[in-house]
C-alpha cells in the first residue's frame, strides 16, 4: 500500500477537512462541506485535495440517494443537468490551463464569495423562472468541480423555486450525486484520482463516517446559527490565506 508523502501538517488538515465533510453530509451546518478543499489547499494542491475527497463524496452520495430516491423533482433535475455538464467542462478546461497557485487564487476568491453568500443568503420570497436553471447549473458544476462547493449557485435557483422541504432535499441530493459522477472522469484524466489517492481516500472513510455521526448528533444539541457564523468567518479567513499564498 502506497500513501501520499505528505507532512504531518498536511495530514492534520486532510483529516480535519474530511471530518468537516462528514459533519456537513450528516445534515449539520451544511456550509462546513465547502470548507474542506480550501483548508486542504493550504497544504497540498487544490485539485489534489478535491481528488482525495471525491471518492468519499461518491460513497456518501450513494447512501443519500438511496434514502431520498423517489421524492426528487425530476423536471428541475432535467433543467439543471445540462448546466452541470457545461460547468464541469469549463472547470476541466480552465484547471488544465492554470498552475497550482492560479487554482489557489481562484479558490480563494470563491471562498470569499461563498462567505458573502452565506451572510446574504436569498430568501424564497420572489419566484424565479425555469430559464435560470442553465446558468445556475453551470455555476454549480464549475464550483463543484473546483472545490466541491456547488451549493450556493444551486440554491440561488432552487430556493426561489419554492419546492416542498422534502422535495428540495431530495432534489439537491440527486443534483450533487449527478455532478459528482460527472467529475469522476475528468479527475481521473487530470491524474488527481489514482491508486495512491484511492488508498488515502479509503483510509479516510472512518473519519468521514465519524463526521456524519457527529453531524447527526449535533443537529439537536448545538446552535446551528453559531456554527454558521463560524463557517462564514473561517471561509473568509481561509479565502484570504489562499489568495496570499497564491500571490506571494
Short mmCIF file of N, CA and C in Angstrom, two decimals, residues 43-178:
data_model
loop_
_atom_site.label_atom_id
_atom_site.label_comp_id
_atom_site.label_asym_id
_atom_site.label_seq_id
_atom_site.Cartn_x
_atom_site.Cartn_y
_atom_site.Cartn_z
N UNK A 43 -2.21 23.28 2.28
CA UNK A 43 -1.04 22.40 2.47
C UNK A 43 -0.69 21.59 1.24
N UNK A 44 -1.69 21.22 0.43
CA UNK A 44 -1.42 20.41 -0.77
C UNK A 44 -2.09 21.08 -1.97
N UNK A 45 -1.90 20.51 -3.16
CA UNK A 45 -2.50 21.08 -4.35
C UNK A 45 -4.02 21.09 -4.26
N UNK A 46 -4.67 22.16 -4.68
CA UNK A 46 -6.13 22.26 -4.55
C UNK A 46 -6.89 21.19 -5.32
N UNK A 47 -6.47 20.88 -6.52
CA UNK A 47 -7.15 19.83 -7.28
C UNK A 47 -6.84 18.46 -6.69
N UNK A 48 -5.62 18.30 -6.18
CA UNK A 48 -5.26 17.07 -5.49
C UNK A 48 -6.16 16.87 -4.27
N UNK A 49 -6.45 17.97 -3.56
CA UNK A 49 -7.33 17.91 -2.40
C UNK A 49 -8.74 17.49 -2.82
N UNK A 50 -9.22 18.07 -3.91
CA UNK A 50 -10.56 17.72 -4.40
C UNK A 50 -10.59 16.26 -4.82
N UNK A 51 -9.49 15.77 -5.41
CA UNK A 51 -9.42 14.37 -5.82
C UNK A 51 -9.47 13.41 -4.65
N UNK A 52 -8.88 13.79 -3.52
CA UNK A 52 -8.93 12.94 -2.32
C UNK A 52 -10.35 12.82 -1.79
N UNK A 53 -11.11 13.91 -1.87
CA UNK A 53 -12.44 13.92 -1.29
C UNK A 53 -13.51 13.29 -2.19
N UNK A 54 -13.33 13.34 -3.51
CA UNK A 54 -14.39 12.90 -4.40
C UNK A 54 -14.83 11.46 -4.16
N UNK A 55 -13.93 10.47 -4.02
CA UNK A 55 -14.41 9.11 -3.74
C UNK A 55 -15.25 9.02 -2.47
N UNK A 56 -14.87 9.79 -1.45
CA UNK A 56 -15.65 9.79 -0.21
C UNK A 56 -17.04 10.36 -0.45
N UNK A 57 -17.11 11.44 -1.24
CA UNK A 57 -18.40 12.05 -1.54
C UNK A 57 -19.29 11.09 -2.32
N UNK A 58 -18.70 10.33 -3.23
CA UNK A 58 -19.49 9.39 -4.03
C UNK A 58 -20.07 8.28 -3.14
N UNK A 59 -19.29 7.83 -2.17
CA UNK A 59 -19.80 6.82 -1.23
C UNK A 59 -20.96 7.39 -0.42
N UNK A 60 -20.79 8.62 0.10
CA UNK A 60 -21.85 9.25 0.87
C UNK A 60 -23.08 9.51 0.00
N UNK A 61 -22.84 9.91 -1.26
CA UNK A 61 -23.95 10.16 -2.18
C UNK A 61 -24.81 8.91 -2.38
N UNK A 62 -24.16 7.75 -2.42
CA UNK A 62 -24.90 6.51 -2.64
C UNK A 62 -25.93 6.30 -1.53
N UNK A 63 -25.54 6.54 -0.29
CA UNK A 63 -26.46 6.38 0.83
C UNK A 63 -27.54 7.47 0.81
N UNK A 64 -27.14 8.69 0.45
CA UNK A 64 -28.11 9.80 0.42
C UNK A 64 -29.16 9.57 -0.66
N UNK A 65 -28.72 9.16 -1.84
CA UNK A 65 -29.65 8.90 -2.95
C UNK A 65 -30.62 7.78 -2.58
N UNK A 66 -30.11 6.74 -1.95
CA UNK A 66 -30.97 5.63 -1.54
C UNK A 66 -32.04 6.11 -0.56
N UNK A 67 -31.64 7.00 0.36
CA UNK A 67 -32.57 7.47 1.38
C UNK A 67 -33.67 8.37 0.81
N UNK A 68 -33.34 9.15 -0.23
CA UNK A 68 -34.28 10.16 -0.73
C UNK A 68 -34.85 9.84 -2.11
N UNK A 69 -34.51 8.68 -2.66
CA UNK A 69 -34.95 8.35 -4.02
C UNK A 69 -36.48 8.34 -4.10
N UNK A 70 -37.00 8.94 -5.17
CA UNK A 70 -38.43 8.96 -5.41
C UNK A 70 -39.11 10.24 -4.97
N UNK A 71 -38.40 11.07 -4.20
CA UNK A 71 -39.01 12.31 -3.71
C UNK A 71 -38.44 13.55 -4.42
N UNK A 72 -37.55 13.33 -5.38
CA UNK A 72 -36.94 14.45 -6.11
C UNK A 72 -37.90 15.01 -7.16
N UNK A 73 -37.63 16.24 -7.58
CA UNK A 73 -38.38 16.87 -8.68
C UNK A 73 -37.61 16.60 -9.96
N UNK A 74 -38.10 15.66 -10.75
CA UNK A 74 -37.40 15.25 -11.96
C UNK A 74 -37.28 16.36 -12.98
N UNK A 75 -38.30 17.22 -13.06
CA UNK A 75 -38.26 18.31 -14.03
C UNK A 75 -37.13 19.29 -13.72
N UNK A 76 -36.96 19.61 -12.45
CA UNK A 76 -35.89 20.53 -12.07
C UNK A 76 -34.51 19.91 -12.34
N UNK A 77 -34.38 18.63 -12.09
CA UNK A 77 -33.11 17.96 -12.37
C UNK A 77 -32.79 17.98 -13.86
N UNK A 78 -33.82 17.76 -14.68
CA UNK A 78 -33.60 17.77 -16.13
C UNK A 78 -33.21 19.17 -16.61
N UNK A 79 -33.78 20.20 -15.99
CA UNK A 79 -33.42 21.57 -16.37
C UNK A 79 -31.99 21.91 -16.01
N UNK A 80 -31.51 21.41 -14.87
CA UNK A 80 -30.19 21.81 -14.37
C UNK A 80 -29.05 20.95 -14.89
N UNK A 81 -29.34 19.72 -15.29
CA UNK A 81 -28.28 18.80 -15.68
C UNK A 81 -27.41 19.29 -16.84
N UNK A 82 -27.98 19.87 -17.92
CA UNK A 82 -27.10 20.40 -18.98
C UNK A 82 -26.14 21.46 -18.46
N UNK A 83 -26.61 22.32 -17.56
CA UNK A 83 -25.74 23.33 -16.97
C UNK A 83 -24.63 22.69 -16.14
N UNK A 84 -24.97 21.64 -15.38
CA UNK A 84 -23.94 20.93 -14.61
C UNK A 84 -22.82 20.44 -15.52
N UNK A 85 -23.21 19.81 -16.63
CA UNK A 85 -22.22 19.29 -17.57
C UNK A 85 -21.36 20.41 -18.14
N UNK A 86 -22.00 21.54 -18.48
CA UNK A 86 -21.26 22.68 -19.02
C UNK A 86 -20.26 23.20 -17.99
N UNK A 87 -20.68 23.32 -16.74
CA UNK A 87 -19.78 23.81 -15.70
C UNK A 87 -18.60 22.89 -15.47
N UNK A 88 -18.83 21.58 -15.52
CA UNK A 88 -17.74 20.62 -15.34
C UNK A 88 -16.75 20.72 -16.51
N UNK A 89 -17.27 20.88 -17.73
CA UNK A 89 -16.38 21.02 -18.90
C UNK A 89 -15.53 22.29 -18.77
N UNK A 90 -16.16 23.40 -18.38
CA UNK A 90 -15.42 24.66 -18.21
C UNK A 90 -14.35 24.49 -17.13
N UNK A 91 -14.72 23.86 -16.02
CA UNK A 91 -13.76 23.64 -14.95
C UNK A 91 -12.58 22.79 -15.40
N UNK A 92 -12.86 21.74 -16.18
CA UNK A 92 -11.80 20.86 -16.67
C UNK A 92 -10.84 21.62 -17.57
N UNK A 93 -11.37 22.41 -18.49
CA UNK A 93 -10.52 23.17 -19.42
C UNK A 93 -9.73 24.26 -18.70
N UNK A 94 -10.37 24.93 -17.75
CA UNK A 94 -9.71 26.03 -17.05
C UNK A 94 -8.60 25.51 -16.14
N UNK A 95 -8.88 24.45 -15.39
CA UNK A 95 -7.88 23.91 -14.47
C UNK A 95 -6.65 23.42 -15.24
N UNK A 96 -6.88 22.89 -16.44
CA UNK A 96 -5.76 22.43 -17.25
C UNK A 96 -4.84 23.55 -17.70
N UNK A 97 -5.32 24.80 -17.66
CA UNK A 97 -4.53 25.94 -18.12
C UNK A 97 -3.89 26.72 -16.97
N UNK A 98 -4.29 26.44 -15.73
CA UNK A 98 -3.79 27.18 -14.58
C UNK A 98 -2.74 26.38 -13.83
N UNK A 99 -1.75 27.06 -13.28
CA UNK A 99 -0.82 26.37 -12.39
C UNK A 99 -1.46 26.28 -11.00
N UNK A 100 -0.74 25.67 -10.08
CA UNK A 100 -1.28 25.42 -8.74
C UNK A 100 -1.68 26.71 -8.04
N UNK A 101 -0.85 27.74 -8.15
CA UNK A 101 -1.16 29.00 -7.49
C UNK A 101 -2.35 29.70 -8.15
N UNK A 102 -2.49 29.52 -9.46
CA UNK A 102 -3.64 30.08 -10.14
C UNK A 102 -4.94 29.47 -9.63
N UNK A 103 -4.91 28.16 -9.41
CA UNK A 103 -6.09 27.48 -8.86
C UNK A 103 -6.34 27.94 -7.43
N UNK A 104 -5.26 28.10 -6.65
CA UNK A 104 -5.43 28.59 -5.27
C UNK A 104 -6.06 29.98 -5.24
N UNK A 105 -5.62 30.84 -6.16
CA UNK A 105 -6.18 32.19 -6.22
C UNK A 105 -7.67 32.13 -6.53
N UNK A 106 -8.04 31.33 -7.52
CA UNK A 106 -9.44 31.20 -7.89
C UNK A 106 -10.25 30.61 -6.73
N UNK A 107 -9.67 29.63 -6.05
CA UNK A 107 -10.34 29.01 -4.92
C UNK A 107 -10.51 30.00 -3.77
N UNK A 108 -9.51 30.87 -3.57
CA UNK A 108 -9.61 31.90 -2.54
C UNK A 108 -10.74 32.87 -2.83
N UNK A 109 -10.86 33.27 -4.09
CA UNK A 109 -11.94 34.19 -4.49
C UNK A 109 -13.30 33.53 -4.26
N UNK A 110 -13.43 32.26 -4.65
CA UNK A 110 -14.69 31.54 -4.47
C UNK A 110 -15.02 31.41 -2.99
N UNK A 111 -14.00 31.19 -2.15
CA UNK A 111 -14.23 31.08 -0.71
C UNK A 111 -14.78 32.37 -0.15
N UNK A 112 -14.22 33.51 -0.59
CA UNK A 112 -14.72 34.81 -0.12
C UNK A 112 -16.15 35.06 -0.61
N UNK A 113 -16.41 34.70 -1.86
CA UNK A 113 -17.76 34.87 -2.40
C UNK A 113 -18.76 33.99 -1.65
N UNK A 114 -18.31 32.79 -1.27
CA UNK A 114 -19.18 31.89 -0.51
C UNK A 114 -19.51 32.50 0.85
N UNK A 115 -18.52 33.12 1.50
CA UNK A 115 -18.77 33.77 2.78
C UNK A 115 -19.79 34.90 2.63
N UNK A 116 -19.66 35.67 1.55
CA UNK A 116 -20.63 36.75 1.29
C UNK A 116 -22.02 36.16 1.05
N UNK A 117 -22.06 35.06 0.29
CA UNK A 117 -23.34 34.41 0.02
C UNK A 117 -24.01 33.98 1.32
N UNK A 118 -23.25 33.42 2.25
CA UNK A 118 -23.84 32.92 3.49
C UNK A 118 -24.34 34.06 4.37
N UNK A 119 -23.72 35.23 4.25
CA UNK A 119 -24.20 36.40 5.01
C UNK A 119 -25.52 36.89 4.44
N UNK A 120 -25.63 36.89 3.11
CA UNK A 120 -26.82 37.44 2.45
C UNK A 120 -27.54 36.36 1.65
N UNK A 121 -27.78 35.22 2.28
CA UNK A 121 -28.46 34.13 1.58
C UNK A 121 -29.85 34.57 1.13
N UNK A 122 -30.24 34.18 -0.09
CA UNK A 122 -31.53 34.63 -0.61
C UNK A 122 -32.69 33.97 0.11
N UNK A 123 -33.71 34.75 0.34
CA UNK A 123 -34.94 34.17 0.87
C UNK A 123 -35.76 33.63 -0.29
N UNK A 124 -36.76 32.83 0.04
CA UNK A 124 -37.59 32.24 -1.01
C UNK A 124 -38.76 33.16 -1.33
N UNK A 125 -38.53 34.45 -1.29
CA UNK A 125 -39.61 35.41 -1.46
C UNK A 125 -40.08 35.52 -2.90
N UNK A 126 -39.18 35.87 -3.81
CA UNK A 126 -39.58 36.08 -5.20
C UNK A 126 -39.34 34.82 -6.02
N UNK A 127 -40.32 34.42 -6.79
CA UNK A 127 -40.13 33.23 -7.64
C UNK A 127 -39.11 33.52 -8.75
N UNK A 128 -38.60 32.47 -9.34
CA UNK A 128 -37.59 32.60 -10.39
C UNK A 128 -37.99 31.73 -11.57
N UNK A 129 -37.69 32.18 -12.77
CA UNK A 129 -38.11 31.46 -13.98
C UNK A 129 -37.22 30.24 -14.21
N UNK A 130 -37.79 29.18 -14.82
CA UNK A 130 -37.01 27.97 -15.12
C UNK A 130 -35.79 28.24 -16.00
N UNK A 131 -35.82 29.35 -16.77
CA UNK A 131 -34.69 29.70 -17.63
C UNK A 131 -33.37 29.74 -16.87
N UNK A 132 -33.43 30.15 -15.60
CA UNK A 132 -32.21 30.32 -14.82
C UNK A 132 -31.59 29.00 -14.38
N UNK A 133 -32.24 27.89 -14.69
CA UNK A 133 -31.68 26.59 -14.33
C UNK A 133 -30.34 26.34 -15.03
N UNK A 134 -30.22 26.80 -16.28
CA UNK A 134 -28.98 26.56 -17.04
C UNK A 134 -27.78 27.31 -16.43
N UNK A 135 -27.85 28.65 -16.23
CA UNK A 135 -26.70 29.31 -15.62
C UNK A 135 -26.44 28.86 -14.18
N UNK A 136 -27.51 28.58 -13.43
CA UNK A 136 -27.31 28.10 -12.05
C UNK A 136 -26.63 26.73 -12.07
N UNK A 137 -27.05 25.87 -12.99
CA UNK A 137 -26.42 24.56 -13.11
C UNK A 137 -24.96 24.68 -13.51
N UNK A 138 -24.66 25.60 -14.44
CA UNK A 138 -23.27 25.80 -14.87
C UNK A 138 -22.41 26.29 -13.71
N UNK A 139 -22.95 27.23 -12.93
CA UNK A 139 -22.21 27.71 -11.76
C UNK A 139 -22.00 26.62 -10.75
N UNK A 140 -23.02 25.80 -10.54
CA UNK A 140 -22.91 24.68 -9.62
C UNK A 140 -21.85 23.69 -10.10
N UNK A 141 -21.89 23.36 -11.39
CA UNK A 141 -20.93 22.41 -11.94
C UNK A 141 -19.50 22.90 -11.83
N UNK A 142 -19.30 24.20 -12.09
CA UNK A 142 -17.95 24.77 -12.05
C UNK A 142 -17.39 24.82 -10.63
N UNK A 143 -18.17 25.38 -9.69
CA UNK A 143 -17.67 25.50 -8.31
C UNK A 143 -17.56 24.13 -7.64
N UNK A 144 -18.43 23.22 -8.04
CA UNK A 144 -18.33 21.86 -7.52
C UNK A 144 -17.07 21.18 -8.04
N UNK A 145 -16.76 21.40 -9.33
CA UNK A 145 -15.56 20.81 -9.90
C UNK A 145 -14.32 21.32 -9.19
N UNK A 146 -14.29 22.60 -8.92
CA UNK A 146 -13.10 23.20 -8.33
C UNK A 146 -12.94 22.87 -6.86
N UNK A 147 -14.06 22.89 -6.11
CA UNK A 147 -13.91 22.79 -4.66
C UNK A 147 -15.05 22.04 -3.98
N UNK A 148 -15.81 21.24 -4.72
CA UNK A 148 -16.98 20.56 -4.14
C UNK A 148 -17.86 21.56 -3.41
N UNK A 149 -18.03 22.74 -4.00
CA UNK A 149 -18.79 23.82 -3.36
C UNK A 149 -19.89 24.31 -4.29
N UNK A 150 -20.72 23.39 -4.75
CA UNK A 150 -21.74 23.74 -5.72
C UNK A 150 -23.05 24.22 -5.12
N UNK A 151 -23.16 24.21 -3.79
CA UNK A 151 -24.44 24.54 -3.16
C UNK A 151 -24.90 25.98 -3.42
N UNK A 152 -24.03 26.99 -3.28
CA UNK A 152 -24.54 28.37 -3.47
C UNK A 152 -25.21 28.62 -4.82
N UNK A 153 -24.55 28.30 -5.95
CA UNK A 153 -25.24 28.53 -7.24
C UNK A 153 -26.53 27.72 -7.37
N UNK A 154 -26.50 26.48 -6.88
CA UNK A 154 -27.71 25.65 -6.97
C UNK A 154 -28.84 26.24 -6.14
N UNK A 155 -28.51 26.69 -4.92
CA UNK A 155 -29.54 27.24 -4.04
C UNK A 155 -30.11 28.56 -4.54
N UNK A 156 -29.27 29.34 -5.24
CA UNK A 156 -29.77 30.60 -5.80
C UNK A 156 -30.94 30.35 -6.76
N UNK A 157 -30.94 29.16 -7.37
CA UNK A 157 -32.05 28.81 -8.26
C UNK A 157 -33.14 28.01 -7.53
N UNK A 158 -32.73 26.99 -6.76
CA UNK A 158 -33.72 26.07 -6.19
C UNK A 158 -34.55 26.68 -5.08
N UNK A 159 -33.95 27.53 -4.24
CA UNK A 159 -34.71 28.10 -3.12
C UNK A 159 -35.90 28.92 -3.62
N UNK A 160 -35.70 29.85 -4.58
CA UNK A 160 -36.86 30.61 -5.06
C UNK A 160 -37.88 29.77 -5.84
N UNK A 161 -37.53 28.54 -6.19
CA UNK A 161 -38.49 27.68 -6.88
C UNK A 161 -39.56 27.16 -5.92
N UNK A 162 -39.37 27.37 -4.62
CA UNK A 162 -40.37 27.07 -3.59
C UNK A 162 -40.80 25.61 -3.60
N UNK A 163 -39.84 24.73 -3.66
CA UNK A 163 -40.15 23.30 -3.59
C UNK A 163 -40.50 22.94 -2.14
N UNK A 164 -41.38 21.95 -1.94
CA UNK A 164 -41.60 21.45 -0.58
C UNK A 164 -40.27 20.98 0.03
N UNK A 165 -40.17 21.03 1.36
CA UNK A 165 -38.90 20.76 2.03
C UNK A 165 -38.29 19.43 1.62
N UNK A 166 -39.07 18.35 1.67
CA UNK A 166 -38.52 17.03 1.33
C UNK A 166 -38.14 16.96 -0.14
N UNK A 167 -38.91 17.61 -0.98
CA UNK A 167 -38.59 17.62 -2.41
C UNK A 167 -37.29 18.39 -2.65
N UNK A 168 -37.13 19.50 -1.94
CA UNK A 168 -35.89 20.28 -2.07
C UNK A 168 -34.68 19.47 -1.64
N UNK A 169 -34.77 18.79 -0.50
CA UNK A 169 -33.65 17.99 -0.01
C UNK A 169 -33.33 16.86 -0.98
N UNK A 170 -34.37 16.16 -1.45
CA UNK A 170 -34.16 15.04 -2.37
C UNK A 170 -33.58 15.51 -3.69
N UNK A 171 -34.10 16.63 -4.22
CA UNK A 171 -33.60 17.16 -5.48
C UNK A 171 -32.15 17.59 -5.35
N UNK A 172 -31.80 18.23 -4.25
CA UNK A 172 -30.41 18.63 -4.01
C UNK A 172 -29.50 17.42 -3.93
N UNK A 173 -29.96 16.38 -3.23
CA UNK A 173 -29.16 15.15 -3.10
C UNK A 173 -28.88 14.54 -4.46
N UNK A 174 -29.90 14.45 -5.32
CA UNK A 174 -29.72 13.87 -6.65
C UNK A 174 -28.82 14.77 -7.50
N UNK A 175 -28.98 16.07 -7.34
CA UNK A 175 -28.19 17.03 -8.12
C UNK A 175 -26.71 16.87 -7.84
N UNK A 176 -26.34 16.82 -6.55
CA UNK A 176 -24.93 16.74 -6.19
C UNK A 176 -24.35 15.35 -6.49
N UNK A 177 -25.18 14.31 -6.39
CA UNK A 177 -24.71 12.98 -6.79
C UNK A 177 -24.42 12.97 -8.28
N UNK A 178 -25.27 13.64 -9.07
CA UNK A 178 -25.07 13.70 -10.52
C UNK A 178 -23.78 14.43 -10.87
#
